[in-house]
Every structure is written in C-alpha cells, then in structure tokens.
Amino acid sequence: MGIIFIPVGLLVLHASHSVAEIVYRYDTECVPASYKNNMVAYIKDSSVPKLCSFSIKVNKTMKAPIYIYYQLDNYYQNHRRYVKSRSDKQLVHGLAYNDTSSCKPLQSHNGLPIVPCGLIAWSLFNDTYKFVLGKSELKVNRKNIAWESDREHKFGKHVYPFNFQNGSLIGGGNLDPNIPLSDHEDLIVWMRTAALPSFRKLYGRIEEDLHADDVLAIKLMNNYNTYSFGGTKKLVISTSSWLGGRNDFLGCAYIFVGSSSLLVSIFFTLLHMKSRPFREINFSSRNKSSSTD
C-alpha cells in the first residue's frame, strides 16, 4: 500500500501545483473610507455607489479555459432552516404547484406566491465582475456553469420568476421574469447549497489565455451583503488540471497514509527479524532435550 500510495500522492500534488490560481479578497477594500467603521450602513445605503475597481497581476501563464469563482467565508448555507427553505416541486412546476409551506418565511407576498420561493433563492449572490486587459474587455462566458442534470430536470423550462424580491426586505439578486428558471444558471449554481461555511461557486469562464505579467483591471459591483454577519468575499481566478482545481489535501493524504503504512511495515519486519534468532535458539534447545531423553 505504501509503495502505491506515495507515488500516487506525489502525482496528485504535482497536478494540484500545476494549477495557476489568483485569490483576492475585496469586501473590505471596496468600502469607502468614510464607511470603514460602519460597513453595514454602506451596503444598505442604496445612494452610495457600489462600483469598485482594482488591478491584479498575473504571475503565471494561465491557459484557457480560465474559471472565475466567487468565494464566501463564514456563510452557513448548511444551516437546517436555510437548507429546508425551498420547494423543489415549485422549481419544476411553477405556479401550478401550490404547497410551498416548506419555503417559510418567504412563500408569498401581498397574498401572491413567490417563484422561486424560500430563503436560498431570496439570498441569491449578486456581485458582478468585469475584466479588462489592456484596452479591451474580456468576455466572460456564463453559459453551462451549472450542472446539466440540474438544468434539465430540477428547474422548469416553462417556469418563470414571479413576485420575486418585491418585498420591503431585499435579500440578494433579482431575476428577469422573462427568462425561465432553467436558463438562470447563476440561480441554479447558488441553489446547490454548500456543506461547509467556506465555499466557492462558479461565476463564469474566460476563454482566452492570460500570460505572465499581464495586468487585469477588474471592475465589480459590490452589491452583496456579507457585512451583517461578518462574512468575507473573495474573487478567485483559476485554471484546472486533470484532477480539477487546486487542492493539496488529497495528495498530502495519500502521502501520509502511504508513509504510515510503509513505516508500520518496516517496524514489524524489524521486529520479526529481531525475534527470529530467539525462536531458533529455543527450537534447538528443545531438539537437544528430546534427543537426550
């Protein structure tokens, strides 16, 4: 096992380190100086511009496709009440399905049903990103970012947003009522809830290469409120390998298990070799005693 696991772990680590990745936290940097002591007031004040600009230098050549993720930390999408606040049947059948009691407390507004209902949809992430290289804006492909099985079977092709984000308390992004839910891929990605409080979700893809020392000018709309609960927001730009994105844990786990198995096997081999002469002496002594008798 050790002989197999260690080379596999080294191979996995090599694949992980071949991934070029840029991670940039922007939630605090995008807050004006006058609001640094009260970031919640900043994000809730609609009169304050939310446009934020900064630059990122590419340190390593990045081959297309280049994946754009947003990362949220200290965000508990796995909270029991949050996870249950949805109606999977309504997502497929729309207004034809009336039992949306599972969506409480966001199942209706002014006596009319909400589509899609529930806390998950209501809290849809709505920061937006633009990338400029030199004088030209890079195109971000936001198609096919959700699982095909979700698009085809879990969100109705003839179900349209209705009465969504019309309440006095706005949670996150809005949805175009003229586009069916199956085409709102940002919603579909968001509705697949994360198991851990720190997670990444796919925003889109840049389908052209970036070269070392390129400088990306990034313009984003800092709309999403993570300040109320002490959450953080990060922009992640990453390539992928045959193993996926960058993740050293799997490779380290293989090497650890393989090394442990190898050390244990060496220990027992030495123990066996050390005890072997004593067994031979005892066996010889018994033979001499038998011949004397």
PDB file of C-alpha atoms in Angstrom:
ATOM      1  CA  MET A   1       0.000   0.000   0.000  1.00  0.00           C
ATOM      2  CA  GLY A   2       2.796   2.426   0.919  1.00  0.00           C
ATOM      3  CA  ILE A   3       4.650   1.769  -2.343  1.00  0.00           C
ATOM      4  CA  ILE A   4       1.474   2.559  -4.310  1.00  0.00           C
ATOM      5  CA  PHE A   5       0.080   5.466  -2.266  1.00  0.00           C
ATOM      6  CA  ILE A   6       3.239   7.592  -2.082  1.00  0.00           C
ATOM      7  CA  PRO A   7       3.773   7.841  -5.896  1.00  0.00           C
ATOM      8  CA  VAL A   8       0.041   8.470  -6.367  1.00  0.00           C
ATOM      9  CA  GLY A   9       0.166  11.241  -3.752  1.00  0.00           C
ATOM     10  CA  LEU A  10       3.171  12.853  -5.449  1.00  0.00           C
ATOM     11  CA  LEU A  11       1.356  12.682  -8.803  1.00  0.00           C
ATOM     12  CA  VAL A  12      -1.754  14.299  -7.324  1.00  0.00           C
ATOM     13  CA  LEU A  13       0.323  17.056  -5.668  1.00  0.00           C
ATOM     14  CA  HIS A  14       2.086  17.732  -8.974  1.00  0.00           C
ATOM     15  CA  ALA A  15      -1.279  18.091 -10.724  1.00  0.00           C
ATOM     16  CA  SER A  16      -2.507  20.413  -7.973  1.00  0.00           C
ATOM     17  CA  HIS A  17       0.588  22.631  -8.159  1.00  0.00           C
ATOM     18  CA  SER A  18       0.266  22.886 -11.951  1.00  0.00           C
ATOM     19  CA  VAL A  19      -2.953  24.863 -11.419  1.00  0.00           C
ATOM     20  CA  ALA A  20      -2.467  28.632 -11.632  1.00  0.00           C
ATOM     21  CA  GLU A  21      -4.690  30.426  -9.156  1.00  0.00           C
ATOM     22  CA  ILE A  22      -5.260  34.007  -8.012  1.00  0.00           C
ATOM     23  CA  VAL A  23      -7.302  34.699  -4.869  1.00  0.00           C
ATOM     24  CA  TYR A  24      -8.200  38.291  -3.985  1.00  0.00           C
ATOM     25  CA  ARG A  25     -10.292  39.434  -1.039  1.00  0.00           C
ATOM     26  CA  TYR A  26     -12.218  42.574  -1.907  1.00  0.00           C
ATOM     27  CA  ASP A  27     -15.068  43.011   0.592  1.00  0.00           C
ATOM     28  CA  THR A  28     -13.184  45.453   2.858  1.00  0.00           C
ATOM     29  CA  GLU A  29     -11.145  47.146   0.125  1.00  0.00           C
ATOM     30  CA  CYS A  30     -14.298  48.121  -1.768  1.00  0.00           C
ATOM     31  CA  VAL A  31     -15.776  50.017   1.192  1.00  0.00           C
ATOM     32  CA  PRO A  32     -15.241  53.819   1.103  1.00  0.00           C
ATOM     33  CA  ALA A  33     -13.037  55.214   3.853  1.00  0.00           C
ATOM     34  CA  SER A  34     -15.957  57.126   5.388  1.00  0.00           C
ATOM     35  CA  TYR A  35     -17.806  53.819   5.967  1.00  0.00           C
ATOM     36  CA  LYS A  36     -14.919  51.693   7.268  1.00  0.00           C
ATOM     37  CA  ASN A  37     -16.340  51.820  10.789  1.00  0.00           C
ATOM     38  CA  ASN A  38     -19.868  51.001   9.672  1.00  0.00           C
ATOM     39  CA  MET A  39     -19.770  48.665   6.678  1.00  0.00           C
ATOM     40  CA  VAL A  40     -23.357  47.503   7.229  1.00  0.00           C
ATOM     41  CA  ALA A  41     -24.590  51.083   6.712  1.00  0.00           C
ATOM     42  CA  TYR A  42     -22.562  51.266   3.488  1.00  0.00           C
ATOM     43  CA  ILE A  43     -24.026  48.128   1.936  1.00  0.00           C
ATOM     44  CA  LYS A  44     -27.581  49.072   2.908  1.00  0.00           C
ATOM     45  CA  ASP A  45     -27.360  52.653   1.632  1.00  0.00           C
ATOM     46  CA  SER A  46     -28.568  52.495  -1.975  1.00  0.00           C
ATOM     47  CA  SER A  47     -27.381  56.057  -2.635  1.00  0.00           C
ATOM     48  CA  VAL A  48     -23.719  55.085  -2.155  1.00  0.00           C
ATOM     49  CA  PRO A  49     -22.069  53.836  -5.398  1.00  0.00           C
ATOM     50  CA  LYS A  50     -21.096  50.174  -5.217  1.00  0.00           C
ATOM     51  CA  LEU A  51     -18.691  50.212  -8.161  1.00  0.00           C
ATOM     52  CA  CYS A  52     -15.211  49.050  -7.148  1.00  0.00           C
ATOM     53  CA  SER A  53     -12.056  48.874  -9.284  1.00  0.00           C
ATOM     54  CA  PHE A  54      -8.665  47.303  -8.687  1.00  0.00           C
ATOM     55  CA  SER A  55      -5.896  45.549 -10.617  1.00  0.00           C
ATOM     56  CA  ILE A  56      -4.421  42.060 -10.368  1.00  0.00           C
ATOM     57  CA  LYS A  57      -1.119  40.946 -11.859  1.00  0.00           C
ATOM     58  CA  VAL A  58      -0.943  37.504 -13.449  1.00  0.00           C
ATOM     59  CA  ASN A  59       2.163  35.781 -12.080  1.00  0.00           C
ATOM     60  CA  LYS A  60       1.926  32.590 -14.129  1.00  0.00           C
ATOM     61  CA  THR A  61       0.630  31.820 -17.607  1.00  0.00           C
ATOM     62  CA  MET A  62      -2.984  30.703 -17.445  1.00  0.00           C
ATOM     63  CA  LYS A  63      -4.306  28.559 -20.271  1.00  0.00           C
ATOM     64  CA  ALA A  64      -7.943  28.751 -21.277  1.00  0.00           C
ATOM     65  CA  PRO A  65     -10.492  27.944 -20.070  1.00  0.00           C
ATOM     66  CA  ILE A  66      -9.896  30.116 -17.003  1.00  0.00           C
ATOM     67  CA  TYR A  67     -12.548  29.729 -14.329  1.00  0.00           C
ATOM     68  CA  ILE A  68     -13.971  32.628 -12.337  1.00  0.00           C
ATOM     69  CA  TYR A  69     -15.309  31.817  -8.870  1.00  0.00           C
ATOM     70  CA  TYR A  70     -16.649  33.845  -6.009  1.00  0.00           C
ATOM     71  CA  GLN A  71     -15.695  32.594  -2.561  1.00  0.00           C
ATOM     72  CA  LEU A  72     -17.704  33.263   0.586  1.00  0.00           C
ATOM     73  CA  ASP A  73     -16.411  32.607   4.084  1.00  0.00           C
ATOM     74  CA  ASN A  74     -18.346  32.334   7.348  1.00  0.00           C
ATOM     75  CA  TYR A  75     -21.525  31.744   5.334  1.00  0.00           C
ATOM     76  CA  TYR A  76     -23.546  28.810   6.655  1.00  0.00           C
ATOM     77  CA  GLN A  77     -25.574  27.581   3.699  1.00  0.00           C
ATOM     78  CA  ASN A  78     -25.835  24.280   5.579  1.00  0.00           C
ATOM     79  CA  HIS A  79     -27.997  25.772   8.358  1.00  0.00           C
ATOM     80  CA  ARG A  80     -31.021  23.488   8.748  1.00  0.00           C
ATOM     81  CA  ARG A  81     -33.667  26.188   8.407  1.00  0.00           C
ATOM     82  CA  TYR A  82     -31.914  27.745   5.414  1.00  0.00           C
ATOM     83  CA  VAL A  83     -31.473  24.428   3.588  1.00  0.00           C
ATOM     84  CA  LYS A  84     -35.137  23.472   4.074  1.00  0.00           C
ATOM     85  CA  SER A  85     -36.480  26.858   2.877  1.00  0.00           C
ATOM     86  CA  ARG A  86     -37.150  25.869  -0.736  1.00  0.00           C
ATOM     87  CA  SER A  87     -39.663  23.954  -2.840  1.00  0.00           C
ATOM     88  CA  ASP A  88     -38.120  21.592  -5.372  1.00  0.00           C
ATOM     89  CA  LYS A  89     -41.513  20.820  -6.901  1.00  0.00           C
ATOM     90  CA  GLN A  90     -42.269  24.508  -7.390  1.00  0.00           C
ATOM     91  CA  LEU A  91     -38.922  24.936  -9.186  1.00  0.00           C
ATOM     92  CA  VAL A  92     -40.101  22.329 -11.699  1.00  0.00           C
ATOM     93  CA  HIS A  93     -43.832  23.136 -11.957  1.00  0.00           C
ATOM     94  CA  GLY A  94     -44.010  26.828 -11.010  1.00  0.00           C
ATOM     95  CA  LEU A  95     -47.380  28.332 -10.098  1.00  0.00           C
ATOM     96  CA  ALA A  96     -49.075  25.006 -10.853  1.00  0.00           C
ATOM     97  CA  TYR A  97     -47.713  23.712  -7.543  1.00  0.00           C
ATOM     98  CA  ASN A  98     -49.433  25.379  -4.580  1.00  0.00           C
ATOM     99  CA  ASP A  99     -47.965  23.715  -1.495  1.00  0.00           C
ATOM    100  CA  THR A 100     -44.991  25.922  -0.688  1.00  0.00           C
ATOM    101  CA  SER A 101     -45.163  25.654   3.108  1.00  0.00           C
ATOM    102  CA  SER A 102     -41.539  24.447   3.150  1.00  0.00           C
ATOM    103  CA  CYS A 103     -40.480  27.880   1.873  1.00  0.00           C
ATOM    104  CA  LYS A 104     -41.369  29.711   5.077  1.00  0.00           C
ATOM    105  CA  PRO A 105     -40.849  32.559   5.812  1.00  0.00           C
ATOM    106  CA  LEU A 106     -40.695  33.566   2.119  1.00  0.00           C
ATOM    107  CA  GLN A 107     -43.519  31.696   0.421  1.00  0.00           C
ATOM    108  CA  SER A 108     -45.759  34.630  -0.570  1.00  0.00           C
ATOM    109  CA  HIS A 109     -46.019  38.422  -0.616  1.00  0.00           C
ATOM    110  CA  ASN A 110     -49.210  40.505  -0.658  1.00  0.00           C
ATOM    111  CA  GLY A 111     -51.224  37.308  -0.977  1.00  0.00           C
ATOM    112  CA  LEU A 112     -49.397  36.200  -4.123  1.00  0.00           C
ATOM    113  CA  PRO A 113     -46.966  33.277  -4.332  1.00  0.00           C
ATOM    114  CA  ILE A 114     -43.252  33.894  -4.833  1.00  0.00           C
ATOM    115  CA  VAL A 115     -41.429  31.973  -7.568  1.00  0.00           C
ATOM    116  CA  PRO A 116     -38.850  30.790  -6.695  1.00  0.00           C
ATOM    117  CA  CYS A 117     -39.765  30.811  -3.026  1.00  0.00           C
ATOM    118  CA  GLY A 118     -37.611  30.340   0.054  1.00  0.00           C
ATOM    119  CA  LEU A 119     -34.554  31.777   1.731  1.00  0.00           C
ATOM    120  CA  ILE A 120     -31.999  30.191  -0.616  1.00  0.00           C
ATOM    121  CA  ALA A 121     -33.351  31.864  -3.748  1.00  0.00           C
ATOM    122  CA  TRP A 122     -34.031  35.106  -1.852  1.00  0.00           C
ATOM    123  CA  SER A 123     -30.362  35.348  -0.817  1.00  0.00           C
ATOM    124  CA  LEU A 124     -29.005  34.907  -4.376  1.00  0.00           C
ATOM    125  CA  PHE A 125     -25.447  36.220  -4.756  1.00  0.00           C
ATOM    126  CA  ASN A 126     -25.446  39.353  -6.922  1.00  0.00           C
ATOM    127  CA  ASP A 127     -21.933  40.805  -7.144  1.00  0.00           C
ATOM    128  CA  THR A 128     -20.887  41.200 -10.782  1.00  0.00           C
ATOM    129  CA  TYR A 129     -17.412  41.256 -12.348  1.00  0.00           C
ATOM    130  CA  LYS A 130     -15.855  42.741 -15.480  1.00  0.00           C
ATOM    131  CA  PHE A 131     -12.289  42.080 -16.613  1.00  0.00           C
ATOM    132  CA  VAL A 132     -10.256  44.442 -18.789  1.00  0.00           C
ATOM    133  CA  LEU A 133      -6.907  43.515 -20.333  1.00  0.00           C
ATOM    134  CA  GLY A 134      -5.167  46.476 -21.933  1.00  0.00           C
ATOM    135  CA  LYS A 135      -7.921  48.403 -23.671  1.00  0.00           C
ATOM    136  CA  SER A 136     -10.290  45.511 -24.337  1.00  0.00           C
ATOM    137  CA  GLU A 137     -12.816  43.876 -22.046  1.00  0.00           C
ATOM    138  CA  LEU A 138     -12.508  40.127 -21.711  1.00  0.00           C
ATOM    139  CA  LYS A 139     -15.660  38.176 -22.440  1.00  0.00           C
ATOM    140  CA  VAL A 140     -16.874  36.065 -19.532  1.00  0.00           C
ATOM    141  CA  ASN A 141     -18.905  33.062 -20.666  1.00  0.00           C
ATOM    142  CA  ARG A 142     -21.673  32.433 -18.131  1.00  0.00           C
ATOM    143  CA  LYS A 143     -23.301  29.580 -20.031  1.00  0.00           C
ATOM    144  CA  ASN A 144     -23.036  25.949 -18.890  1.00  0.00           C
ATOM    145  CA  ILE A 145     -21.778  26.883 -15.432  1.00  0.00           C
ATOM    146  CA  ALA A 146     -24.482  24.779 -13.740  1.00  0.00           C
ATOM    147  CA  TRP A 147     -24.785  21.001 -13.749  1.00  0.00           C
ATOM    148  CA  GLU A 148     -26.621  19.735 -16.826  1.00  0.00           C
ATOM    149  CA  SER A 149     -28.773  17.435 -14.679  1.00  0.00           C
ATOM    150  CA  ASP A 150     -29.937  20.454 -12.652  1.00  0.00           C
ATOM    151  CA  ARG A 151     -30.759  22.491 -15.760  1.00  0.00           C
ATOM    152  CA  GLU A 152     -32.622  19.673 -17.453  1.00  0.00           C
ATOM    153  CA  HIS A 153     -34.508  18.072 -14.565  1.00  0.00           C
ATOM    154  CA  LYS A 154     -34.641  20.307 -11.481  1.00  0.00           C
ATOM    155  CA  PHE A 155     -35.593  23.713 -12.895  1.00  0.00           C
ATOM    156  CA  GLY A 156     -38.587  24.084 -15.186  1.00  0.00           C
ATOM    157  CA  LYS A 157     -38.111  25.246 -18.763  1.00  0.00           C
ATOM    158  CA  HIS A 158     -41.544  26.882 -18.656  1.00  0.00           C
ATOM    159  CA  VAL A 159     -41.348  28.242 -15.118  1.00  0.00           C
ATOM    160  CA  TYR A 160     -40.717  31.975 -14.836  1.00  0.00           C
ATOM    161  CA  PRO A 161     -39.851  34.149 -11.820  1.00  0.00           C
ATOM    162  CA  PHE A 162     -42.960  35.686 -10.292  1.00  0.00           C
ATOM    163  CA  ASN A 163     -43.358  38.236  -7.496  1.00  0.00           C
ATOM    164  CA  PHE A 164     -39.672  37.766  -6.705  1.00  0.00           C
ATOM    165  CA  GLN A 165     -37.789  40.283  -4.497  1.00  0.00           C
ATOM    166  CA  ASN A 166     -40.872  42.511  -4.303  1.00  0.00           C
ATOM    167  CA  GLY A 167     -40.925  42.713  -0.516  1.00  0.00           C
ATOM    168  CA  SER A 168     -39.597  45.514   1.638  1.00  0.00           C
ATOM    169  CA  LEU A 169     -36.529  43.463   2.610  1.00  0.00           C
ATOM    170  CA  ILE A 170     -34.356  42.580  -0.394  1.00  0.00           C
ATOM    171  CA  GLY A 171     -32.075  39.614   0.142  1.00  0.00           C
ATOM    172  CA  GLY A 172     -29.838  39.414  -2.912  1.00  0.00           C
ATOM    173  CA  GLY A 173     -30.045  39.420  -6.692  1.00  0.00           C
ATOM    174  CA  ASN A 174     -33.143  39.801  -8.805  1.00  0.00           C
ATOM    175  CA  LEU A 175     -34.280  37.584 -11.666  1.00  0.00           C
ATOM    176  CA  ASP A 176     -35.545  38.514 -15.121  1.00  0.00           C
ATOM    177  CA  PRO A 177     -39.241  37.468 -15.198  1.00  0.00           C
ATOM    178  CA  ASN A 178     -38.990  36.847 -18.961  1.00  0.00           C
ATOM    179  CA  ILE A 179     -36.316  34.155 -18.652  1.00  0.00           C
ATOM    180  CA  PRO A 180     -37.251  30.631 -17.448  1.00  0.00           C
ATOM    181  CA  LEU A 181     -35.609  29.251 -14.322  1.00  0.00           C
ATOM    182  CA  SER A 182     -33.724  26.636 -16.347  1.00  0.00           C
ATOM    183  CA  ASP A 183     -31.778  29.470 -18.018  1.00  0.00           C
ATOM    184  CA  HIS A 184     -30.977  31.326 -14.786  1.00  0.00           C
ATOM    185  CA  GLU A 185     -27.740  29.419 -14.306  1.00  0.00           C
ATOM    186  CA  ASP A 186     -26.439  31.730 -11.590  1.00  0.00           C
ATOM    187  CA  LEU A 187     -29.531  30.802  -9.557  1.00  0.00           C
ATOM    188  CA  ILE A 188     -29.078  27.096 -10.266  1.00  0.00           C
ATOM    189  CA  VAL A 189     -25.448  27.232  -9.094  1.00  0.00           C
ATOM    190  CA  TRP A 190     -26.497  29.121  -5.948  1.00  0.00           C
ATOM    191  CA  MET A 191     -29.322  26.713  -5.118  1.00  0.00           C
ATOM    192  CA  ARG A 192     -26.876  23.793  -4.859  1.00  0.00           C
ATOM    193  CA  THR A 193     -26.050  24.573  -1.240  1.00  0.00           C
ATOM    194  CA  ALA A 194     -22.558  24.161   0.205  1.00  0.00           C
ATOM    195  CA  ALA A 195     -21.754  21.776   3.046  1.00  0.00           C
ATOM    196  CA  LEU A 196     -19.092  23.970   4.649  1.00  0.00           C
ATOM    197  CA  PRO A 197     -19.098  27.630   5.762  1.00  0.00           C
ATOM    198  CA  SER A 198     -16.295  28.474   3.305  1.00  0.00           C
ATOM    199  CA  PHE A 199     -17.137  27.667  -0.298  1.00  0.00           C
ATOM    200  CA  ARG A 200     -16.627  28.650  -3.911  1.00  0.00           C
ATOM    201  CA  LYS A 201     -19.198  28.827  -6.662  1.00  0.00           C
ATOM    202  CA  LEU A 202     -18.574  29.137 -10.378  1.00  0.00           C
ATOM    203  CA  TYR A 203     -19.318  32.569 -11.856  1.00  0.00           C
ATOM    204  CA  GLY A 204     -18.126  32.073 -15.428  1.00  0.00           C
ATOM    205  CA  ARG A 205     -15.193  31.292 -17.733  1.00  0.00           C
ATOM    206  CA  ILE A 206     -12.657  33.371 -19.635  1.00  0.00           C
ATOM    207  CA  GLU A 207     -11.956  31.506 -22.853  1.00  0.00           C
ATOM    208  CA  GLU A 208      -8.626  33.026 -23.825  1.00  0.00           C
ATOM    209  CA  ASP A 209      -5.128  32.669 -22.412  1.00  0.00           C
ATOM    210  CA  LEU A 210      -3.581  35.048 -19.904  1.00  0.00           C
ATOM    211  CA  HIS A 211       0.182  35.440 -19.868  1.00  0.00           C
ATOM    212  CA  ALA A 212       2.643  36.034 -17.071  1.00  0.00           C
ATOM    213  CA  ASP A 213       2.922  39.720 -16.092  1.00  0.00           C
ATOM    214  CA  ASP A 214      -0.431  40.601 -17.670  1.00  0.00           C
ATOM    215  CA  VAL A 215      -2.327  43.128 -15.552  1.00  0.00           C
ATOM    216  CA  LEU A 216      -6.070  42.610 -15.240  1.00  0.00           C
ATOM    217  CA  ALA A 217      -8.201  45.619 -14.407  1.00  0.00           C
ATOM    218  CA  ILE A 218     -11.264  44.418 -12.543  1.00  0.00           C
ATOM    219  CA  LYS A 219     -14.478  46.356 -12.175  1.00  0.00           C
ATOM    220  CA  LEU A 220     -17.056  44.880  -9.861  1.00  0.00           C
ATOM    221  CA  MET A 221     -20.349  45.840  -8.307  1.00  0.00           C
ATOM    222  CA  ASN A 222     -20.077  45.205  -4.588  1.00  0.00           C
ATOM    223  CA  ASN A 223     -23.788  44.541  -4.016  1.00  0.00           C
ATOM    224  CA  TYR A 224     -23.899  41.506  -1.775  1.00  0.00           C
ATOM    225  CA  ASN A 225     -24.223  41.959   1.981  1.00  0.00           C
ATOM    226  CA  THR A 226     -21.829  39.792   3.961  1.00  0.00           C
ATOM    227  CA  TYR A 227     -21.045  42.581   6.426  1.00  0.00           C
ATOM    228  CA  SER A 228     -24.086  41.948   8.630  1.00  0.00           C
ATOM    229  CA  PHE A 229     -22.781  38.552   9.751  1.00  0.00           C
ATOM    230  CA  GLY A 230     -19.004  39.034   9.475  1.00  0.00           C
ATOM    231  CA  GLY A 231     -18.615  37.145   6.222  1.00  0.00           C
ATOM    232  CA  THR A 232     -15.902  37.744   3.625  1.00  0.00           C
ATOM    233  CA  LYS A 233     -15.905  37.800  -0.166  1.00  0.00           C
ATOM    234  CA  LYS A 234     -13.088  36.769  -2.472  1.00  0.00           C
ATOM    235  CA  LEU A 235     -12.608  36.684  -6.217  1.00  0.00           C
ATOM    236  CA  VAL A 236     -10.866  33.533  -7.460  1.00  0.00           C
ATOM    237  CA  ILE A 237      -9.337  33.195 -10.930  1.00  0.00           C
ATOM    238  CA  SER A 238      -8.091  29.678 -11.608  1.00  0.00           C
ATOM    239  CA  THR A 239      -7.138  27.152 -14.250  1.00  0.00           C
ATOM    240  CA  SER A 240      -7.706  23.416 -13.814  1.00  0.00           C
ATOM    241  CA  SER A 241      -5.838  20.139 -14.232  1.00  0.00           C
ATOM    242  CA  TRP A 242      -6.964  16.579 -14.944  1.00  0.00           C
ATOM    243  CA  LEU A 243      -7.788  16.424 -11.237  1.00  0.00           C
ATOM    244  CA  GLY A 244      -9.808  19.654 -11.162  1.00  0.00           C
ATOM    245  CA  GLY A 245      -8.890  22.817  -9.254  1.00  0.00           C
ATOM    246  CA  ARG A 246      -6.060  23.342  -6.801  1.00  0.00           C
ATOM    247  CA  ASN A 247      -6.363  21.103  -3.744  1.00  0.00           C
ATOM    248  CA  ASP A 248      -3.308  19.818  -1.882  1.00  0.00           C
ATOM    249  CA  PHE A 249      -5.291  17.867   0.706  1.00  0.00           C
ATOM    250  CA  LEU A 250      -5.831  14.715  -1.376  1.00  0.00           C
ATOM    251  CA  GLY A 251      -2.169  14.431  -2.358  1.00  0.00           C
ATOM    252  CA  CYS A 252      -0.994  15.021   1.222  1.00  0.00           C
ATOM    253  CA  ALA A 253      -3.493  12.425   2.475  1.00  0.00           C
ATOM    254  CA  TYR A 254      -2.174   9.805   0.021  1.00  0.00           C
ATOM    255  CA  ILE A 255       1.435  10.502   1.036  1.00  0.00           C
ATOM    256  CA  PHE A 256       0.569  10.405   4.751  1.00  0.00           C
ATOM    257  CA  VAL A 257      -1.289   7.098   4.527  1.00  0.00           C
ATOM    258  CA  GLY A 258       1.389   5.589   2.280  1.00  0.00           C
ATOM    259  CA  SER A 259       4.251   6.741   4.529  1.00  0.00           C
ATOM    260  CA  SER A 260       2.449   5.489   7.641  1.00  0.00           C
ATOM    261  CA  SER A 261       1.851   2.085   6.041  1.00  0.00           C
ATOM    262  CA  LEU A 262       5.471   1.877   4.938  1.00  0.00           C
ATOM    263  CA  LEU A 263       6.803   2.773   8.401  1.00  0.00           C
ATOM    264  CA  VAL A 264       4.498   0.259  10.085  1.00  0.00           C
ATOM    265  CA  SER A 265       5.569  -2.484   7.674  1.00  0.00           C
ATOM    266  CA  ILE A 266       9.278  -1.684   8.276  1.00  0.00           C
ATOM    267  CA  PHE A 267       8.717  -1.716  12.053  1.00  0.00           C
ATOM    268  CA  PHE A 268       7.061  -5.153  12.021  1.00  0.00           C
ATOM    269  CA  THR A 269       9.705  -6.509   9.631  1.00  0.00           C
ATOM    270  CA  LEU A 270      12.481  -5.416  12.004  1.00  0.00           C
ATOM    271  CA  LEU A 271      10.556  -6.836  14.952  1.00  0.00           C
ATOM    272  CA  HIS A 272      10.179 -10.145  13.139  1.00  0.00           C
ATOM    273  CA  MET A 273      13.885 -10.294  12.253  1.00  0.00           C
ATOM    274  CA  LYS A 274      14.879  -9.426  15.828  1.00  0.00           C
ATOM    275  CA  SER A 275      12.724 -12.170  17.347  1.00  0.00           C
ATOM    276  CA  ARG A 276      13.768 -14.846  14.816  1.00  0.00           C
ATOM    277  CA  PRO A 277      17.161 -15.815  16.447  1.00  0.00           C
ATOM    278  CA  PHE A 278      15.467 -16.364  19.793  1.00  0.00           C
ATOM    279  CA  ARG A 279      12.939 -18.679  18.210  1.00  0.00           C
ATOM    280  CA  GLU A 280      15.743 -20.649  16.512  1.00  0.00           C
ATOM    281  CA  ILE A 281      17.665 -20.987  19.828  1.00  0.00           C
ATOM    282  CA  ASN A 282      14.536 -22.191  21.619  1.00  0.00           C
ATOM    283  CA  PHE A 283      13.837 -24.665  18.840  1.00  0.00           C
ATOM    284  CA  SER A 284      17.434 -26.038  19.028  1.00  0.00           C
ATOM    285  CA  SER A 285      17.222 -26.364  22.807  1.00  0.00           C
ATOM    286  CA  ARG A 286      14.010 -28.374  22.551  1.00  0.00           C
ATOM    287  CA  ASN A 287      15.568 -30.675  19.949  1.00  0.00           C
ATOM    288  CA  LYS A 288      18.610 -31.383  22.190  1.00  0.00           C
ATOM    289  CA  SER A 289      16.357 -32.100  25.131  1.00  0.00           C
ATOM    290  CA  SER A 290      14.335 -34.516  23.032  1.00  0.00           C
ATOM    291  CA  SER A 291      17.443 -36.399  21.801  1.00  0.00           C
ATOM    292  CA  THR A 292      18.811 -36.712  25.363  1.00  0.00           C
ATOM    293  CA  ASP A 293      15.598 -38.229  26.543  1.00  0.00           C
TER     294      ASP A 293
END
